[in-house]
Short mmCIF file of N, CA and C in Angstrom, two decimals:
data_model
loop_
_atom_site.label_atom_id
_atom_site.label_comp_id
_atom_site.label_asym_id
_atom_site.label_seq_id
_atom_site.Cartn_x
_atom_site.Cartn_y
_atom_site.Cartn_z
N MET E 1 162.54 26.15 36.72
CA MET E 1 161.68 27.48 36.43
C MET E 1 160.95 27.38 38.17
N LYS E 2 160.69 26.60 38.50
CA LYS E 2 160.25 26.69 39.89
C LYS E 2 161.29 27.20 40.85
N ALA E 3 162.44 26.71 40.60
CA ALA E 3 163.54 27.10 41.56
C ALA E 3 163.86 28.66 41.34
N LYS E 4 163.61 29.17 40.27
CA LYS E 4 163.83 30.53 39.69
C LYS E 4 163.01 31.56 40.27
N ARG E 5 161.69 31.26 40.55
CA ARG E 5 160.58 31.84 41.19
C ARG E 5 160.89 31.94 42.63
N ALA E 6 161.02 30.90 43.27
CA ALA E 6 161.28 30.88 44.87
C ALA E 6 162.62 31.67 44.83
N THR E 7 163.58 31.67 44.08
CA THR E 7 164.90 32.89 44.33
C THR E 7 164.29 34.06 44.35
N ASP E 8 163.30 34.51 43.39
CA ASP E 8 162.84 35.83 43.07
C ASP E 8 162.10 36.32 44.33
N LYS E 9 161.15 35.46 45.12
CA LYS E 9 160.40 35.65 46.03
C LYS E 9 161.41 35.69 47.25
N GLU E 10 162.54 35.09 47.27
CA GLU E 10 163.40 35.31 48.37
C GLU E 10 164.12 36.68 48.27
N ARG E 11 164.42 36.97 46.96
CA ARG E 11 165.18 38.16 46.79
C ARG E 11 164.48 39.33 47.27
N ARG E 12 163.18 39.42 46.67
CA ARG E 12 162.35 40.66 46.91
C ARG E 12 162.38 41.02 48.32
N PRO E 13 162.21 40.46 49.49
CA PRO E 13 162.29 40.84 50.60
C PRO E 13 163.58 41.20 51.06
N GLN E 14 164.80 40.66 50.65
CA GLN E 14 165.94 41.20 50.97
C GLN E 14 166.17 42.23 50.34
N GLU E 15 165.80 42.69 49.05
CA GLU E 15 165.90 43.98 48.39
C GLU E 15 164.88 45.09 49.38
N SER E 16 163.96 44.73 49.72
CA SER E 16 163.10 45.55 50.41
C SER E 16 163.86 46.11 51.78
N TYR E 17 164.61 44.96 52.67
CA TYR E 17 165.06 45.28 53.56
C TYR E 17 166.29 46.29 53.43
N VAL E 18 166.99 45.73 52.18
CA VAL E 18 168.46 46.85 51.73
C VAL E 18 167.87 48.43 51.59
N ARG E 19 166.64 48.43 50.75
CA ARG E 19 166.06 49.73 50.64
C ARG E 19 165.46 50.25 51.91
N MET E 20 164.90 49.80 52.85
CA MET E 20 164.39 50.36 53.95
C MET E 20 165.63 50.76 54.85
N HIS E 21 166.77 50.11 54.82
CA HIS E 21 168.01 50.51 55.43
C HIS E 21 168.49 51.93 54.74
N ILE E 22 168.49 51.93 53.33
CA ILE E 22 168.99 52.98 53.01
C ILE E 22 167.89 54.41 53.19
N ILE E 23 166.56 53.99 53.16
CA ILE E 23 165.92 55.16 53.51
C ILE E 23 166.18 55.45 55.05
N ALA E 24 166.19 54.51 55.85
CA ALA E 24 166.48 55.07 57.17
C ALA E 24 167.70 55.93 57.29
N LYS E 25 168.84 55.57 56.69
CA LYS E 25 170.17 56.45 56.67
C LYS E 25 169.59 57.76 55.95
N GLU E 26 168.65 58.03 55.04
CA GLU E 26 168.48 59.24 54.28
C GLU E 26 167.84 59.97 55.67
N ILE E 27 166.90 59.29 56.11
CA ILE E 27 165.87 60.02 57.13
C ILE E 27 166.81 60.62 58.18
N GLU E 28 167.83 59.76 58.65
CA GLU E 28 168.84 60.48 59.64
C GLU E 28 169.33 61.90 59.12
N GLN E 29 170.01 61.61 57.81
CA GLN E 29 170.60 62.79 57.26
C GLN E 29 169.73 64.05 57.15
N ILE E 30 168.60 63.86 56.47
CA ILE E 30 167.79 64.85 56.53
C ILE E 30 167.54 65.67 57.95
N GLU E 31 167.13 64.82 58.68
CA GLU E 31 166.90 65.42 60.31
C GLU E 31 168.01 66.13 60.74
N GLU E 32 169.22 65.72 60.43
CA GLU E 32 170.60 66.08 60.76
C GLU E 32 170.43 67.73 60.10
N GLN E 33 170.50 67.70 58.80
CA GLN E 33 169.98 68.86 58.09
C GLN E 33 169.04 69.87 58.65
N LEU E 34 167.99 69.31 59.08
CA LEU E 34 166.91 70.16 59.63
C LEU E 34 167.46 70.84 60.83
N ARG E 35 168.17 70.11 61.68
CA ARG E 35 168.47 70.54 62.94
C ARG E 35 169.66 71.56 62.76
N SER E 36 170.32 71.59 61.74
CA SER E 36 171.41 72.63 61.45
C SER E 36 170.50 73.70 60.94
N VAL E 37 169.75 73.68 60.01
CA VAL E 37 168.79 74.78 59.47
C VAL E 37 168.21 75.65 60.67
N GLN E 38 167.62 74.71 61.72
CA GLN E 38 167.10 75.34 62.92
C GLN E 38 167.92 76.06 63.80
N ARG E 39 169.28 75.50 63.97
CA ARG E 39 170.40 76.46 64.59
C ARG E 39 170.78 77.47 63.88
N GLN E 40 170.64 77.84 62.60
CA GLN E 40 171.23 78.84 61.76
C GLN E 40 170.12 79.84 61.84
N THR E 41 168.86 79.30 61.81
CA THR E 41 167.93 80.16 62.16
C THR E 41 167.76 80.84 63.29
N GLN E 42 167.83 80.11 64.33
CA GLN E 42 167.88 80.64 65.65
C GLN E 42 169.14 81.78 65.70
N ASP E 43 170.26 81.36 65.02
CA ASP E 43 171.45 82.35 65.34
C ASP E 43 171.13 83.56 64.36
N ALA E 44 170.74 83.46 63.28
CA ALA E 44 170.13 84.61 62.60
C ALA E 44 169.07 85.50 63.24
N GLU E 45 168.09 84.91 63.98
CA GLU E 45 167.15 85.66 64.57
C GLU E 45 167.87 86.40 65.65
N GLY E 46 168.53 85.60 66.51
CA GLY E 46 169.69 86.32 67.48
C GLY E 46 170.32 87.70 67.05
N THR E 47 170.95 87.47 65.75
CA THR E 47 171.60 88.61 65.30
C THR E 47 170.68 89.78 65.12
N LEU E 48 169.43 89.27 64.24
CA LEU E 48 168.43 90.36 64.24
C LEU E 48 168.14 91.18 65.32
N ALA E 49 167.85 90.52 66.33
CA ALA E 49 167.72 91.11 68.04
C ALA E 49 168.68 91.77 68.14
N ALA E 50 170.11 91.38 68.02
CA ALA E 50 171.32 92.32 68.43
C ALA E 50 171.37 93.67 67.71
N ILE E 51 170.98 93.47 66.22
CA ILE E 51 171.17 94.80 65.54
C ILE E 51 170.10 95.76 66.24
N HIS E 52 168.74 95.10 66.24
CA HIS E 52 167.77 96.11 66.78
C HIS E 52 168.44 96.58 68.37
N GLU E 53 168.89 95.72 69.02
CA GLU E 53 169.37 96.35 70.15
C GLU E 53 170.34 97.65 70.30
N LEU E 54 171.40 97.28 68.93
CA LEU E 54 172.28 98.16 68.93
C LEU E 54 171.92 99.69 68.15
N GLN E 55 170.75 99.43 67.25
CA GLN E 55 170.20 100.46 66.75
C GLN E 55 169.56 101.34 68.06
N ARG E 56 168.77 100.64 69.00
CA ARG E 56 168.38 101.28 70.14
C ARG E 56 169.34 102.25 70.83
N LEU E 57 170.42 101.54 71.02
CA LEU E 57 171.47 102.10 71.78
C LEU E 57 172.27 103.19 70.91
N SER E 58 172.31 103.23 69.62
CA SER E 58 172.98 104.23 68.91
C SER E 58 171.94 105.47 68.86
N THR E 59 170.75 105.48 68.83
CA THR E 59 169.90 106.49 68.85
C THR E 59 169.84 107.30 70.23
N ALA E 60 170.10 106.20 71.11
CA ALA E 60 170.13 107.01 72.66
C ALA E 60 171.94 107.10 73.20
N ALA E 61 172.54 107.16 72.10
CA ALA E 61 174.04 107.51 72.44
C ALA E 61 174.00 108.35 73.31
N SER E 62 173.37 109.49 73.46
CA SER E 62 173.45 110.72 74.31
C SER E 62 173.59 110.32 75.94
N THR E 63 172.73 109.08 76.02
CA THR E 63 172.57 108.60 77.53
C THR E 63 173.71 107.85 78.09
N ASP E 64 174.72 107.78 76.99
CA ASP E 64 175.88 107.18 77.49
C ASP E 64 175.84 105.58 77.84
N GLU E 65 174.65 104.85 77.18
CA GLU E 65 174.61 103.49 77.45
C GLU E 65 175.68 102.74 77.16
N GLU E 66 176.00 101.60 77.74
CA GLU E 66 177.38 100.66 77.28
C GLU E 66 176.57 99.29 76.90
N VAL E 67 177.27 98.78 75.81
CA VAL E 67 176.94 97.38 75.34
C VAL E 67 178.19 96.69 75.76
N LEU E 68 177.82 95.51 76.23
CA LEU E 68 179.10 94.34 76.13
C LEU E 68 179.23 93.45 74.75
N LEU E 69 180.35 93.71 74.09
CA LEU E 69 180.51 92.99 72.95
C LEU E 69 181.48 91.77 73.12
N PRO E 70 181.26 90.75 72.56
CA PRO E 70 181.87 89.43 72.92
C PRO E 70 182.87 89.32 72.12
N VAL E 71 184.31 89.12 72.82
CA VAL E 71 185.48 88.98 72.18
C VAL E 71 185.82 87.56 72.00
N ALA E 72 185.74 86.41 72.72
CA ALA E 72 185.50 85.30 72.91
C ALA E 72 184.61 84.79 73.75
N ASN E 73 184.52 83.49 73.83
CA ASN E 73 183.63 82.75 74.60
C ASN E 73 183.66 83.39 75.94
N GLY E 74 182.78 83.92 76.80
CA GLY E 74 182.48 84.37 78.24
C GLY E 74 183.64 85.60 78.34
N ILE E 75 184.26 86.30 77.09
CA ILE E 75 184.82 87.70 77.56
C ILE E 75 184.13 88.58 76.68
N TYR E 76 183.96 89.87 77.17
CA TYR E 76 183.49 90.54 76.51
C TYR E 76 184.06 91.96 76.88
N ILE E 77 183.83 93.14 76.03
CA ILE E 77 184.43 94.42 76.26
C ILE E 77 183.32 95.43 76.47
N GLN E 78 183.38 96.51 77.01
CA GLN E 78 182.18 97.52 77.13
C GLN E 78 182.53 98.59 75.78
N ALA E 79 181.50 98.90 75.15
CA ALA E 79 181.46 99.88 74.18
C ALA E 79 180.29 100.78 74.07
N ARG E 80 180.32 101.69 73.40
CA ARG E 80 179.11 102.80 73.40
C ARG E 80 178.97 102.73 71.95
N ALA E 81 177.68 102.74 71.51
CA ALA E 81 177.58 102.57 70.06
C ALA E 81 177.38 104.16 69.40
N GLN E 82 177.90 104.43 68.42
CA GLN E 82 177.87 105.78 67.74
C GLN E 82 176.69 106.12 67.01
N HIS E 83 176.63 107.44 66.72
CA HIS E 83 175.32 107.60 66.03
C HIS E 83 175.87 108.44 64.73
N PRO E 84 175.85 108.24 63.68
CA PRO E 84 175.18 106.82 62.95
C PRO E 84 175.87 105.52 63.26
N LEU E 85 175.15 104.62 63.35
CA LEU E 85 175.85 103.36 63.46
C LEU E 85 176.03 102.65 62.16
N THR E 86 177.17 102.13 62.12
CA THR E 86 177.77 101.25 60.77
C THR E 86 178.14 99.97 61.27
N LEU E 87 177.74 98.94 60.62
CA LEU E 87 178.26 97.66 60.85
C LEU E 87 179.20 97.10 59.90
N ILE E 88 180.03 96.50 60.16
CA ILE E 88 180.94 95.71 59.34
C ILE E 88 180.66 94.44 59.09
N MET E 89 180.03 93.85 58.20
CA MET E 89 179.46 92.45 57.85
C MET E 89 180.55 91.68 57.09
N ASN E 90 180.92 90.22 57.57
CA ASN E 90 181.74 89.49 56.98
C ASN E 90 180.78 88.60 55.86
N MET E 91 181.16 88.80 54.67
CA MET E 91 180.69 88.10 53.49
C MET E 91 180.89 87.05 53.26
N GLY E 92 182.08 86.63 53.89
CA GLY E 92 182.76 85.27 53.33
C GLY E 92 184.21 85.60 52.50
N ARG E 93 185.00 84.48 52.70
CA ARG E 93 186.43 84.61 52.07
C ARG E 93 187.20 85.86 52.29
N GLY E 94 186.81 86.21 53.41
CA GLY E 94 187.68 87.48 54.08
C GLY E 94 187.10 88.77 53.44
N VAL E 95 185.97 88.97 52.88
CA VAL E 95 185.39 89.87 52.37
C VAL E 95 184.48 90.66 53.39
N CYS E 96 184.73 91.95 53.77
CA CYS E 96 183.91 92.58 54.89
C CYS E 96 183.24 94.00 54.28
N ILE E 97 181.88 93.96 54.43
CA ILE E 97 181.46 95.22 53.85
C ILE E 97 180.80 96.31 54.95
N LYS E 98 180.71 97.52 54.82
CA LYS E 98 180.17 98.35 55.74
C LYS E 98 178.57 98.56 55.43
N GLN E 99 177.69 98.16 56.43
CA GLN E 99 176.38 98.34 56.02
C GLN E 99 175.68 99.20 57.11
N THR E 100 174.50 99.93 57.00
CA THR E 100 173.77 100.47 58.08
C THR E 100 172.78 99.20 58.69
N PRO E 101 172.51 99.51 59.78
CA PRO E 101 171.71 98.32 60.37
C PRO E 101 170.30 97.97 59.76
N ASP E 102 169.95 98.96 58.81
CA ASP E 102 168.68 98.47 57.91
C ASP E 102 169.15 97.61 56.87
N GLN E 103 170.21 97.92 56.32
CA GLN E 103 170.79 97.00 55.22
C GLN E 103 171.29 95.58 55.83
N ALA E 104 171.96 95.77 56.95
CA ALA E 104 172.38 94.42 57.82
C ALA E 104 170.95 93.65 57.95
N HIS E 105 169.93 94.31 58.47
CA HIS E 105 168.67 93.78 58.70
C HIS E 105 168.20 93.09 57.60
N GLN E 106 168.37 93.67 56.39
CA GLN E 106 167.38 93.32 55.42
C GLN E 106 168.42 91.99 55.02
N LEU E 107 169.57 92.03 54.89
CA LEU E 107 170.52 90.79 54.64
C LEU E 107 170.22 89.60 55.12
N ILE E 108 170.04 89.92 56.72
CA ILE E 108 169.97 88.81 57.50
C ILE E 108 168.30 88.20 57.25
N GLN E 109 167.58 89.07 57.16
CA GLN E 109 166.31 88.59 57.09
C GLN E 109 166.04 87.93 55.59
N ASN E 110 166.59 88.06 54.69
CA ASN E 110 166.90 87.39 53.48
C ASN E 110 167.17 86.25 53.80
N HIS E 111 168.18 86.11 54.49
CA HIS E 111 168.89 84.63 54.79
C HIS E 111 167.98 83.81 55.71
N VAL E 112 167.34 84.55 56.49
CA VAL E 112 166.32 83.66 57.25
C VAL E 112 165.09 83.07 56.38
N LYS E 113 164.82 83.84 55.16
CA LYS E 113 163.66 83.21 54.32
C LYS E 113 164.50 82.45 53.54
N ALA E 114 165.63 82.24 53.28
CA ALA E 114 166.13 81.30 52.58
C ALA E 114 166.06 80.12 53.17
N LEU E 115 166.56 80.35 54.55
CA LEU E 115 166.59 79.18 55.54
C LEU E 115 165.38 78.46 55.70
N GLU E 116 164.11 79.21 55.99
CA GLU E 116 162.77 78.64 55.96
C GLU E 116 162.49 77.93 54.86
N GLN E 117 162.81 78.56 53.71
CA GLN E 117 162.70 77.96 52.39
C GLN E 117 163.21 76.23 52.37
N THR E 118 164.57 76.19 52.75
CA THR E 118 165.46 75.08 52.76
C THR E 118 164.68 74.34 53.90
N HIS E 119 164.04 74.75 55.01
CA HIS E 119 163.65 73.89 55.93
C HIS E 119 162.20 73.13 55.48
N HIS E 120 161.69 74.08 54.92
CA HIS E 120 160.35 73.51 54.13
C HIS E 120 160.62 72.30 53.24
N SER E 121 161.73 72.56 52.26
CA SER E 121 162.10 71.47 51.33
C SER E 121 162.43 70.25 51.97
N LEU E 122 163.32 70.47 53.22
CA LEU E 122 163.79 69.40 53.83
C LEU E 122 162.65 68.50 54.39
N SER E 123 161.72 69.42 54.78
CA SER E 123 160.58 68.74 55.72
C SER E 123 159.84 67.97 54.78
N GLU E 124 159.70 68.41 53.33
CA GLU E 124 158.85 67.62 52.49
C GLU E 124 159.63 66.43 52.07
N ALA E 125 160.84 66.56 52.01
CA ALA E 125 161.74 65.46 51.47
C ALA E 125 161.73 64.32 52.64
N LEU E 126 161.81 64.69 53.91
CA LEU E 126 161.58 63.81 55.31
C LEU E 126 160.41 63.19 54.94
N GLN E 127 159.27 64.01 54.73
CA GLN E 127 157.74 62.90 54.80
C GLN E 127 157.87 62.13 53.58
N GLN E 128 158.42 62.41 52.45
CA GLN E 128 158.51 61.44 51.37
C GLN E 128 159.13 60.29 51.86
N ARG E 129 160.30 60.58 52.46
CA ARG E 129 161.04 59.08 52.79
C ARG E 129 160.23 58.40 53.85
N ILE E 130 159.36 59.14 54.72
CA ILE E 130 158.82 58.29 55.86
C ILE E 130 157.69 57.55 55.11
N THR E 131 157.17 58.25 54.18
CA THR E 131 156.15 57.47 53.42
C THR E 131 156.31 56.23 52.68
N GLN E 132 157.84 56.29 51.99
CA GLN E 132 158.23 55.19 51.44
C GLN E 132 158.66 54.42 52.40
N ALA E 133 158.96 54.57 53.55
CA ALA E 133 159.55 53.50 54.62
C ALA E 133 158.23 52.86 54.97
N HIS E 134 157.00 53.84 55.16
CA HIS E 134 156.01 52.86 55.59
C HIS E 134 155.55 52.04 54.80
N THR E 135 155.69 52.38 53.49
CA THR E 135 154.99 51.63 52.11
C THR E 135 155.72 50.25 52.31
N LEU E 136 157.14 50.53 52.29
CA LEU E 136 157.85 49.28 52.25
C LEU E 136 157.46 48.29 53.34
N GLU E 137 157.60 48.92 54.40
CA GLU E 137 157.18 47.96 55.89
C GLU E 137 155.86 47.45 55.64
N ARG E 138 154.90 47.92 55.11
CA ARG E 138 153.64 47.47 54.69
C ARG E 138 153.85 46.05 53.71
N ASP E 139 154.55 46.28 52.63
CA ASP E 139 154.75 45.39 51.66
C ASP E 139 155.69 44.12 52.35
N LEU E 140 156.61 44.63 53.02
CA LEU E 140 157.48 43.40 53.75
C LEU E 140 156.30 42.51 54.64
N ARG E 141 155.36 43.29 55.46
CA ARG E 141 154.51 42.50 56.39
C ARG E 141 153.46 41.68 55.72
N SER E 142 153.32 42.03 54.19
CA SER E 142 152.18 41.11 53.37
C SER E 142 152.93 39.89 52.62
N THR E 143 154.42 40.12 52.62
CA THR E 143 155.03 38.92 51.87
C THR E 143 154.99 37.80 52.98
#
């Protein structure tokens, strides 16, 4: 009976260390997901700024202002925005739709809001894992 209790006492710290390792991996994964969401949010905000600039150029089309449009990394073409401006948005799976700048802005703004919600959820999950890790660490120190 005493041997079994000793085994249980030895097993608890081992299980806690395994759990701690799992939580550490989960924290790493959540942090990577947070970085990805932040990059996506920055990209979307950059797109919103680009749409705003295109709208400005489109309404000032009579001034013959040109814009540089990226073709590939470091390669651009000069173009003039027409008025009224129509944007073609890739919706995924090869489906593209025509949108006004306001419609495109609203779609992207909705995407940003969804990303912000995801960021909030991930931040909460990260905080939970950190709290779990601190609790496990405190328990391990007391054994």
